[in-house]
Short mmCIF file of C-alpha atoms and ligand atoms in Angstrom, two decimals:
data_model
loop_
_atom_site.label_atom_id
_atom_site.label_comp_id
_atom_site.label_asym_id
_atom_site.label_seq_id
_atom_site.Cartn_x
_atom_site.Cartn_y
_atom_site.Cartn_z
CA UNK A 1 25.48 -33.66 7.84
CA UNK A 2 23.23 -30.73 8.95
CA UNK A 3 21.48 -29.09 5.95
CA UNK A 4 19.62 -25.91 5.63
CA UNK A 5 16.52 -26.14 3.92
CA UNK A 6 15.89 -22.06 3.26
CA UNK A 7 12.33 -22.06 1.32
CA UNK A 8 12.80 -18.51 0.17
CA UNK A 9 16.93 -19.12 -1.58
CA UNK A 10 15.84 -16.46 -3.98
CA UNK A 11 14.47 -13.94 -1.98
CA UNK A 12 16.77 -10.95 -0.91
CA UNK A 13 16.89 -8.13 1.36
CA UNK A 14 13.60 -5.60 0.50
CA UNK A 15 14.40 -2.49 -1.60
CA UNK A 16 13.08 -0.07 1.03
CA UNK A 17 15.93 -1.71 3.44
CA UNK A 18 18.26 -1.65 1.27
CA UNK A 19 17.33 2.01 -0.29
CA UNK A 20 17.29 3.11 3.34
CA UNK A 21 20.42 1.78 4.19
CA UNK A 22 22.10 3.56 1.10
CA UNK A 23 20.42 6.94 2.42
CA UNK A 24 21.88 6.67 5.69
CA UNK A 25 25.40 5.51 4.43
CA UNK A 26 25.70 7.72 2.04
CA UNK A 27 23.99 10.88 4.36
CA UNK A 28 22.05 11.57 1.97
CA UNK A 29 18.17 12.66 1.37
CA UNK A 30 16.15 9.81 1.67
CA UNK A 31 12.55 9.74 -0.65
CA UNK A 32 12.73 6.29 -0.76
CA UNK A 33 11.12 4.08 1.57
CA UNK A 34 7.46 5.18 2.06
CA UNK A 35 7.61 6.53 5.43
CA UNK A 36 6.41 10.54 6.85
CA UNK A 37 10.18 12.30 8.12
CA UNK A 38 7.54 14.61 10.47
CA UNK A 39 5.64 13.81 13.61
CA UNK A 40 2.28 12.00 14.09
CA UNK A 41 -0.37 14.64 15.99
CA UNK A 42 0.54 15.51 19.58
CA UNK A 43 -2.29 14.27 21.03
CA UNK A 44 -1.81 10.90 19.24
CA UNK A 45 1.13 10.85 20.86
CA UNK A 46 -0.40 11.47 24.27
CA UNK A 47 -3.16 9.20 24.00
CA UNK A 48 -0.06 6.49 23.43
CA UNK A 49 1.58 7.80 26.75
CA UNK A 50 -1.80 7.86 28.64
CA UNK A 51 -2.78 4.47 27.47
CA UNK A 52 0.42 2.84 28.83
CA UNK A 53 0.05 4.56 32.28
CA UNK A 54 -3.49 3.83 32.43
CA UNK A 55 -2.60 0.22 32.05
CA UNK A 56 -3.34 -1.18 28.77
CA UNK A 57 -0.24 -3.17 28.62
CA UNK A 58 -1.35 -6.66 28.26
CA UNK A 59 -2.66 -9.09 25.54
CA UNK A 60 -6.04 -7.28 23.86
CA UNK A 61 -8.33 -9.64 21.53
CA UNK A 62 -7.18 -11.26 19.36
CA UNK A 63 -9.62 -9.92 16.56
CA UNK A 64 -8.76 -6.36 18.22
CA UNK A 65 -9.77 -3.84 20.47
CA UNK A 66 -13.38 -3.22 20.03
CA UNK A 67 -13.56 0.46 19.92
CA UNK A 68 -11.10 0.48 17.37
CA UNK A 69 -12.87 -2.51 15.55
CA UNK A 70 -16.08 0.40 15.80
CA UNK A 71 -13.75 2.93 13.69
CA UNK A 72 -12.36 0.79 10.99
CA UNK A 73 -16.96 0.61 9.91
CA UNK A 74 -16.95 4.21 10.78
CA UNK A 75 -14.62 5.00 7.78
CA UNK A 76 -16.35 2.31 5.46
CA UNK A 77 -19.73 4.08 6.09
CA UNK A 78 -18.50 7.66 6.04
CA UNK A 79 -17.25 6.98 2.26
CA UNK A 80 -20.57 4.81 1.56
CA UNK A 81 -23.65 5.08 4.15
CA UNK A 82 -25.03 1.70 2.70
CA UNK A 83 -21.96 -0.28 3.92
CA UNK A 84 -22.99 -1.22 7.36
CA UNK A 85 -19.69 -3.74 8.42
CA UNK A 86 -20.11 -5.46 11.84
CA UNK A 87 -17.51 -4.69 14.01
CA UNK A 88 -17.70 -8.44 15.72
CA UNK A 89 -17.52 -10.61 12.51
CA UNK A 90 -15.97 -8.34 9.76
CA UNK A 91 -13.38 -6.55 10.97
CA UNK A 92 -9.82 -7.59 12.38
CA UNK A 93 -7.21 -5.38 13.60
CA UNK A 94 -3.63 -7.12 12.23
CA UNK A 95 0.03 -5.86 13.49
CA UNK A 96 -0.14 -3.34 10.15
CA UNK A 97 -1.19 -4.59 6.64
CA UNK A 98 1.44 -6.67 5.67
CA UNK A 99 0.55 -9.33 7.80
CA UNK A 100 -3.34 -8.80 6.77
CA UNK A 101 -1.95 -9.64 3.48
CA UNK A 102 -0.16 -12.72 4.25
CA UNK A 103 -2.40 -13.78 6.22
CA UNK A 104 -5.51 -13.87 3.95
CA UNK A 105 -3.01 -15.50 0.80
CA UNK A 106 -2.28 -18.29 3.65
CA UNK A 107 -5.88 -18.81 4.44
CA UNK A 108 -7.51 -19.25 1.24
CA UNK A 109 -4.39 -20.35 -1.32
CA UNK A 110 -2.97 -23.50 -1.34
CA UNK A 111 -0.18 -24.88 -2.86
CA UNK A 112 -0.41 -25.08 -7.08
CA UNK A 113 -3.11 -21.95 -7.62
CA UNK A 114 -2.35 -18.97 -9.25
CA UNK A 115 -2.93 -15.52 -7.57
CA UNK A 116 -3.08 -12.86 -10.29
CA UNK A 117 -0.64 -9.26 -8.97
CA UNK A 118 -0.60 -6.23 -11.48
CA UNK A 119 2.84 -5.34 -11.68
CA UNK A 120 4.69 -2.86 -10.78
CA UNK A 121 3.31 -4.94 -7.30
CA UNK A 122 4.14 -4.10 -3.84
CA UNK A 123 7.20 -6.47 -2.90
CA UNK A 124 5.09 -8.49 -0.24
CA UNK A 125 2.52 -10.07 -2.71
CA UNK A 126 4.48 -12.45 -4.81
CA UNK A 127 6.95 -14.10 -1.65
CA UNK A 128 3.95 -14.47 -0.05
CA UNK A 129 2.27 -16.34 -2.36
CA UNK A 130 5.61 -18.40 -3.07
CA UNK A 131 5.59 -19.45 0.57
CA UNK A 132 2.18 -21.36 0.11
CA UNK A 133 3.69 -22.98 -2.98
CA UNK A 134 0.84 -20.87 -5.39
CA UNK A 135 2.28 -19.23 -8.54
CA UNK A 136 1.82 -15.62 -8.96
CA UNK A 137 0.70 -14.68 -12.23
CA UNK A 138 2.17 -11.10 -13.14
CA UNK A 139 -0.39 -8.59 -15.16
CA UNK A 140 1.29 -5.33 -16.39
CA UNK A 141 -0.13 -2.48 -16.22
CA UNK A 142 -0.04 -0.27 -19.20
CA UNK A 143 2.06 2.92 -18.76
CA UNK A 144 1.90 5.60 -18.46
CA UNK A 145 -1.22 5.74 -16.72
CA UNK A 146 0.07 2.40 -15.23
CA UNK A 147 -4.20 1.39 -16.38
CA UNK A 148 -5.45 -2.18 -16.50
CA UNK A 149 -5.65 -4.13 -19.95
CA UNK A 150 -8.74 -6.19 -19.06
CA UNK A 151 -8.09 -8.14 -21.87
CA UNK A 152 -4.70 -9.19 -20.37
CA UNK A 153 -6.60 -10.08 -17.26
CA UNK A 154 -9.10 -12.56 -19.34
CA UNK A 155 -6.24 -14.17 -20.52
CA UNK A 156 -4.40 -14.40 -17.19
CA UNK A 157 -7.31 -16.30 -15.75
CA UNK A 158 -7.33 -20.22 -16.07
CA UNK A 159 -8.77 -22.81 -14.18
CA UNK A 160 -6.03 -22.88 -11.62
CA UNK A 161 -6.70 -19.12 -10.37
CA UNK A 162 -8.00 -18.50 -7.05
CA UNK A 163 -7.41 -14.60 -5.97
CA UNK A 164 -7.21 -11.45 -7.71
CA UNK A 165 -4.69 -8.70 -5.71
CA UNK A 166 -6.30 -5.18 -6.23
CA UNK A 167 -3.74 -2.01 -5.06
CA UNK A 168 -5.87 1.33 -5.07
CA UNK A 169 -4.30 4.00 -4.37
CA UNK A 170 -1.77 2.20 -6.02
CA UNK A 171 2.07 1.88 -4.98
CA UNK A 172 4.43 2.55 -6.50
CA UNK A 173 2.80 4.83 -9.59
CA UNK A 174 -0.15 6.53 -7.47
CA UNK A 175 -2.66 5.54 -10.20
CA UNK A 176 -5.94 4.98 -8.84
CA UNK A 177 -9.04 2.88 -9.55
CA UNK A 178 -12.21 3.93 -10.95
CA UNK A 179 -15.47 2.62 -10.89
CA UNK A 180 -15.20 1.28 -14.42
CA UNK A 181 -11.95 -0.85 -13.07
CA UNK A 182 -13.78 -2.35 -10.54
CA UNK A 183 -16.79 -2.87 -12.98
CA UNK A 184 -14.76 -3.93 -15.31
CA UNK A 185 -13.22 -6.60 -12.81
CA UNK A 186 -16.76 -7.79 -11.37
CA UNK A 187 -17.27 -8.89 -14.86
CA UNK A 188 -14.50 -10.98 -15.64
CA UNK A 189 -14.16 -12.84 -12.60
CA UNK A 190 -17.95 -13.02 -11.64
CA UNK A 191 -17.98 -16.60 -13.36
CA UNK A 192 -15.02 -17.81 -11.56
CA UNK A 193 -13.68 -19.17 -8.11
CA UNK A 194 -11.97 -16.12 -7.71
CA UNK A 195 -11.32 -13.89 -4.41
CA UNK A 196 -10.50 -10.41 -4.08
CA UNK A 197 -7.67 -9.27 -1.76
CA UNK A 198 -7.93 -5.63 -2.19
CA UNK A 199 -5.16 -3.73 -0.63
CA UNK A 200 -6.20 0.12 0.48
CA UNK A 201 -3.79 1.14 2.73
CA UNK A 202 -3.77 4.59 0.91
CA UNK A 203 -7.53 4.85 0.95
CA UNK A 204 -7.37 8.02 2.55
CA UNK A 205 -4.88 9.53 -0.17
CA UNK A 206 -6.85 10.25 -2.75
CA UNK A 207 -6.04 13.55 -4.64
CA UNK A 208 -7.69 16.27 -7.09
CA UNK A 209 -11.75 15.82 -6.17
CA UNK A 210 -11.46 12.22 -6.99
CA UNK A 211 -13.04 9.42 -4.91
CA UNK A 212 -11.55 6.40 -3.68
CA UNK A 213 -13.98 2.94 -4.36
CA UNK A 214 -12.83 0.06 -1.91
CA UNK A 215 -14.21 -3.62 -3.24
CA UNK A 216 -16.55 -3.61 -0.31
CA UNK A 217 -18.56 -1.08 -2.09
CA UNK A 218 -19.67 -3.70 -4.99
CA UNK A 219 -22.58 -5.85 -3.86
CA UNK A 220 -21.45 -7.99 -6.15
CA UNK A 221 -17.84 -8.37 -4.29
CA UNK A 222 -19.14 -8.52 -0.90
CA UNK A 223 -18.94 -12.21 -0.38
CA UNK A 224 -15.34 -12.81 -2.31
CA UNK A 225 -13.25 -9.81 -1.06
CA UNK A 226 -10.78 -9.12 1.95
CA UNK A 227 -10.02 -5.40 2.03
CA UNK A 228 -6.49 -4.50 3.93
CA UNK A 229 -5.96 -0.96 5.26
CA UNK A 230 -3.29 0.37 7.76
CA UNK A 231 -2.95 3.09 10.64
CA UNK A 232 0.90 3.97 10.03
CA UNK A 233 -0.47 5.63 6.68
CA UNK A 234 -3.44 7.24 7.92
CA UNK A 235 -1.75 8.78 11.26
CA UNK A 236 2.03 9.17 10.40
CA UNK A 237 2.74 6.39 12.38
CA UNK A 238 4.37 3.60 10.12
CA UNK A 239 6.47 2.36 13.35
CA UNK A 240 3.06 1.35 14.94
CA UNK A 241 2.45 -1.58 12.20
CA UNK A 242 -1.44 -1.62 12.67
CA UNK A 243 -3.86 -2.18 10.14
CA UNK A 244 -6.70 -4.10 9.59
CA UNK A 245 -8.65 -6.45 7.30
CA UNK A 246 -12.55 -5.94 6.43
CA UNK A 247 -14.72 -9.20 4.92
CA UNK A 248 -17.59 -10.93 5.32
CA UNK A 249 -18.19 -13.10 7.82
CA UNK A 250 -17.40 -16.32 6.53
CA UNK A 251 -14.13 -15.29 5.29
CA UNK A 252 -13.55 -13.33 8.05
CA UNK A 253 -13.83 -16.40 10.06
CA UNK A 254 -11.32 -18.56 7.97
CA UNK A 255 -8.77 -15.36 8.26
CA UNK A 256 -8.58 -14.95 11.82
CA UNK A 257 -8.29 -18.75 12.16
CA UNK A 258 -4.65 -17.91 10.41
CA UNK A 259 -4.15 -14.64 12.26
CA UNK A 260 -4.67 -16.08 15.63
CA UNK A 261 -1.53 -17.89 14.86
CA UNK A 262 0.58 -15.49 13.19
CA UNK A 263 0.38 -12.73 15.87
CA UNK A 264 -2.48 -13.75 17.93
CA UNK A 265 -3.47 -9.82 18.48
CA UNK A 266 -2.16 -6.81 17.99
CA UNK A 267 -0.25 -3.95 20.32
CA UNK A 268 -2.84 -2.93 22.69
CA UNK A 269 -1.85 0.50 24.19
CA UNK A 270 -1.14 0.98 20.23
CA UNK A 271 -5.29 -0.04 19.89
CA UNK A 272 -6.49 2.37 22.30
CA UNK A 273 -4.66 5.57 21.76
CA UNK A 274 -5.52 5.07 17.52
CA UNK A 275 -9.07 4.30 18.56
CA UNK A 276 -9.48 7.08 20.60
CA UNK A 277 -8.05 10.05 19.04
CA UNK A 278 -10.14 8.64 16.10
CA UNK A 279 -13.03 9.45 18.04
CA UNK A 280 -11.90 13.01 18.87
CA UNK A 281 -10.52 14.15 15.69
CA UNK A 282 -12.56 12.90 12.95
CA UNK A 283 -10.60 16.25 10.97
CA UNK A 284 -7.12 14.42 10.90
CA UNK A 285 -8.93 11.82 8.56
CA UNK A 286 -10.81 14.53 6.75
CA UNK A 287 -8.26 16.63 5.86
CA UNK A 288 -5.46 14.01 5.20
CA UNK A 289 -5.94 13.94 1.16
CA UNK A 290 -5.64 17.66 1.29
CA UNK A 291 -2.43 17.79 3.74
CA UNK A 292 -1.10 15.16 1.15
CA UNK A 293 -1.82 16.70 -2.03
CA UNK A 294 0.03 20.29 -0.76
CA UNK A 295 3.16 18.21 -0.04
CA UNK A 296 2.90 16.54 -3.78
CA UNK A 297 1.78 20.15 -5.54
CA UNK A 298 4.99 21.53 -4.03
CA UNK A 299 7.26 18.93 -5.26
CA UNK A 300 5.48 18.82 -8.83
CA UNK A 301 5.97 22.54 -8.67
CA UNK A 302 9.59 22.51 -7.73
CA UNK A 303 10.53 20.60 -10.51
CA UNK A 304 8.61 23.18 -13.23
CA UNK A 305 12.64 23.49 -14.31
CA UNK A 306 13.88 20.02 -13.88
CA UNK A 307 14.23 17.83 -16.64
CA UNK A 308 12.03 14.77 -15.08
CA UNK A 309 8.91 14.21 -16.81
CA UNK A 310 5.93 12.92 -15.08
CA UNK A 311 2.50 11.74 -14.62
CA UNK A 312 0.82 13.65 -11.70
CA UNK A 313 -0.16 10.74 -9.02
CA UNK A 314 -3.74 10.85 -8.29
CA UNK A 315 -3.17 9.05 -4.89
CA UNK A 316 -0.83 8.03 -2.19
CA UNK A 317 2.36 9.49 -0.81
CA UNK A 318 4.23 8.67 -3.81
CA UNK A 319 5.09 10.42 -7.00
CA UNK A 320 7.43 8.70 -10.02
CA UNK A 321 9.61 10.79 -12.24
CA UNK A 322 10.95 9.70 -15.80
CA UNK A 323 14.52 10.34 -16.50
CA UNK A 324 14.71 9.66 -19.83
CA UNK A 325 15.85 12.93 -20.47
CA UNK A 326 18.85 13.09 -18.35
CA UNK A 327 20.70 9.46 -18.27
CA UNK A 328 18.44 7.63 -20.73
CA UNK A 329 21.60 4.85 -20.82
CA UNK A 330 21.41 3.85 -17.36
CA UNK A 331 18.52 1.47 -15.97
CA UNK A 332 16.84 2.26 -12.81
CA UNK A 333 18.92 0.88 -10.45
CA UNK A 334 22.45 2.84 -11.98
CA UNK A 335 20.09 5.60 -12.09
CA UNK A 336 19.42 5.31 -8.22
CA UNK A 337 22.71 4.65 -7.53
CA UNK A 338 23.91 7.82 -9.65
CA UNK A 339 21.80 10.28 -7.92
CA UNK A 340 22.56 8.47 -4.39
CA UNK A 341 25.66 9.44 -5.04
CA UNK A 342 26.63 12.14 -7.25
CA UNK A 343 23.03 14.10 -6.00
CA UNK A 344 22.76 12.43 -2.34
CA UNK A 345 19.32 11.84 -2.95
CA UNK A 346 17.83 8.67 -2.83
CA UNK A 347 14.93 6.72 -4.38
CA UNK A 348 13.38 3.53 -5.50
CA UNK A 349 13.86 2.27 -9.20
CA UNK A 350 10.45 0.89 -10.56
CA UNK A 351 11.71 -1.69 -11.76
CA UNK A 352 12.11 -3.24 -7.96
CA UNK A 353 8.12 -4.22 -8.36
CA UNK A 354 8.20 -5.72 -11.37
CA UNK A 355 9.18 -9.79 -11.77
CA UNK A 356 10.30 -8.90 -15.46
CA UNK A 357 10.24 -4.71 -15.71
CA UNK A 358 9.78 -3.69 -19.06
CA UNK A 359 13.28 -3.04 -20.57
CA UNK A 360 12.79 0.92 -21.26
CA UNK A 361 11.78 1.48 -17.93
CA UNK A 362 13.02 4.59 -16.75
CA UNK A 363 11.41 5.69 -13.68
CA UNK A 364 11.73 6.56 -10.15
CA UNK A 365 9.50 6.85 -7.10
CA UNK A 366 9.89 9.28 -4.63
CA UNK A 367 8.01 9.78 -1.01
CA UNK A 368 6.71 12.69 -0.01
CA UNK A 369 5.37 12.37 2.81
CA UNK A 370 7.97 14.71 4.11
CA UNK A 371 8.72 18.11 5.71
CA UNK A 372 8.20 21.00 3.44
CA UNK A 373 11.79 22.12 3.64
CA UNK A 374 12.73 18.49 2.84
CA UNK A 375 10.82 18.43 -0.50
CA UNK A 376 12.15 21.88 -0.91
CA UNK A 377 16.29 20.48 -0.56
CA UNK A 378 14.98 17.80 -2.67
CA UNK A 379 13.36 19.60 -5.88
CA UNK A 380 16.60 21.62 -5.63
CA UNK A 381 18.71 18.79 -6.25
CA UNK A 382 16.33 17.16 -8.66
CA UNK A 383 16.51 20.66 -10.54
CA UNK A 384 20.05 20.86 -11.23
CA UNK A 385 20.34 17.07 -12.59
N1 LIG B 401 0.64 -2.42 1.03
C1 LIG B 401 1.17 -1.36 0.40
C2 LIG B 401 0.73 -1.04 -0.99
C3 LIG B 401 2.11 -0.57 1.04
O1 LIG B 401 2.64 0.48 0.42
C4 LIG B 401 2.49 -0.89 2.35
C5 LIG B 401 3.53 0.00 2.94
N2 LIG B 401 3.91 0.00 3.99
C6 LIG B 401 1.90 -2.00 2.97
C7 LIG B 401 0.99 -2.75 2.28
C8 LIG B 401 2.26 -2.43 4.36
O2 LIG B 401 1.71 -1.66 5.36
P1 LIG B 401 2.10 -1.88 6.90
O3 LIG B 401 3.29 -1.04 7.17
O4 LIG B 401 0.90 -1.45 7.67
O5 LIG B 401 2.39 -3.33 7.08
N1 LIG B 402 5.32 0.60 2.07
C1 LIG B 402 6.53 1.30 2.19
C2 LIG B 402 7.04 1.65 0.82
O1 LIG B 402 6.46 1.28 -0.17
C3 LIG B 402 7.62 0.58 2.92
C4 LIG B 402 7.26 -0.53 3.78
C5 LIG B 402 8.47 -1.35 4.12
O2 LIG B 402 9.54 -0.81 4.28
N2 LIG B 402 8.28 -2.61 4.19
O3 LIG B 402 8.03 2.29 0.73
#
């Protein structure tokens, strides 16, 4: 008798799918799934055209196109002249961040470690550290600041633990790390075996003056850390699933020994048109935090008369809202589900980033990386609830 031996039984469709689909069945708004509802920059989308015609249609290296490879220490030095990363050994372009992520868990985790996530976690972390057989060992952060209790991380730690995952700019809550954190971290896990995977795929959306520290800043780091980032975030191009990962070079080497088999490279007209608008509009990356922060100022300020409460996100394209005040008796999912359909609205419950979500949870997070007009309809309908 044939039998199917699924090594993920528990796993189910992702919420952004599944929010997504909801949106589209239902016709209504969707803030859900983190993705920009406007265009990426014409000439973006030129360069794209030009680099197809001109030929760039085959197989690029593996580790990436170099030019591009050239950018990615660009931005690292911009933010911190003393970070000089060599484009040959510590930089790989990946087919977008999520497979940066997996990849570095499959390289350096094997089966029975722990890998510590603060939760609310992206969804990606934990399956992927199932699939190697490690344990993932779930850290809350304390609300409503959604801060790290470094004493909870001390305690998390045991001999067994092998890799710390860092989000800054943080999704889902937009909370942000500060020096201290990162201090903070260097201290407790200096003693240990332990690696940093820290994922900044919002490094660029950072709001309010505030400064965004990537692990590769700490000297002390340097040698233990993989830092992920990602173009669709950056450039309004989420369908273009390119990102990167920055380490040192030994780890760097171990990684794209597992990349080389995962994807082998990445899309290479996609390499070239990123790599050289890059060149010739260094403003698109200068002004994104500003062009992001209008978008979230005008939904905050929409909702001046709406009974959500919130914590103003410091970074990302993401902003949760507390509903406590409105339908404290449903949980976060109802609560989706409600304004899905009562509001046509959509967004994503917390609680969908937590292995056990606190039981009072009551909170919602909502993209907007939108049109104006959308996060106009939206603040509307959020308004009258
Ligand atoms: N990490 C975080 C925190 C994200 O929000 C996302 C969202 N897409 C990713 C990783 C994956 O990025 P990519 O689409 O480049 O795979
Ligand atoms: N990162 C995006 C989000 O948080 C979605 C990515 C995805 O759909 N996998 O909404």
């Amino acid at each position: 008798m044939f039998h199917i031996n699924n090594k993920v039984p528990q796993t189910g469709t992702t919420i952004f799918s599944t929010m997504s689909a909801l949106a589209q069945q239902l016709n209504a708004l969707n803030l859900s799934q983190g993705f920009p509802n406007f265009a990426p920059p014409p000439s973006l989308i030129q360069a794209l055209q030009d680099a197809t015609a001109q030929g760039y249609n085959q197989y690029p290296l593996g580790d990436g196109l170099p030019a591009l490879r050239e950018q990615v220490c660009q931005i690292f030095k911009q933010r911190n002249p003393q970070l000089n990363l060599d484009p040959n050994q510590e930089v790989t372009i990946t087919s977008g961040a999520t497979i940066a992520l997996h990849c570095a868990i499959q390289a350096f985790i094997q089966a029975g470690d722990e890998v510590i996530v603060f939760d609310p976690s992206y969804d990606s972390y934990a399956p992927s550290i199932a699939l190697v057989g490690a344990k993932a060992i779930h850290v809350h952060l304390q609300a409503p600041h959604f801060s790290v209790d470094w004493q909870k991380v001390k305690d998390a730690i045991s001999p067994k633990t092998r890799m710390i995952i860092v989000n800054t700019p943080h999704n889902p809550t937009g909370a942000i790390w500060s020096k201290q954190d990162w201090f903070n971290l260097i201290e407790i896990i200096e003693k240990h075996n332990i690696m940093v995977l820290s994922d900044e795929v919002y490094e660029h959306l950072v709001f309010d003056q505030k400064q965004h520290y990537s692990a590769l800043d700490f000297p002390k780091l340097r040698d233990r850390s993989m830092v992920v980032g990602s173009f669709g975030k950056s450039f309004h191009v989420t369908g273009w699933k390119t990102g990167y990962c920055t380490a040192s070079p030994k780890i760097m080497q171990a990684f794209r020994q597992v990349y080389q088999f995962a994807s082998f490279c990445g899309v290479a007209p996609v390499q070239v048109a990123l790599s050289q608008f890059m060149q010739q509009h260094p403003e698109h990356l200068a002004q994104l935090a500003s062009f992001y922060q209008a978008k979230r100022d005008l939904f905050l300020q929409g909702l001046k008369e709406a009974r959500f409460t919130y914590t103003t996100s410091q970074g990302t394209y993401f902003q949760t809202l507390d509903y406590s005040q409105i339908q404290p008796h449903l949980n976060d999912v109802e609560m989706c589900q409600y304004l899905a359909e009562q509001h046509k609205i959509v967004a994503i419950p917390l609680s969908a980033f937590y292995k056990k979500p606190p039981q009072q949870l009551r909170l919602l997070r909502f993209c907007f990386a939108k049109q104006n007009s959308t996060l106009q309809h939206a603040t509307e309908i959020l308004a009258t609830c």
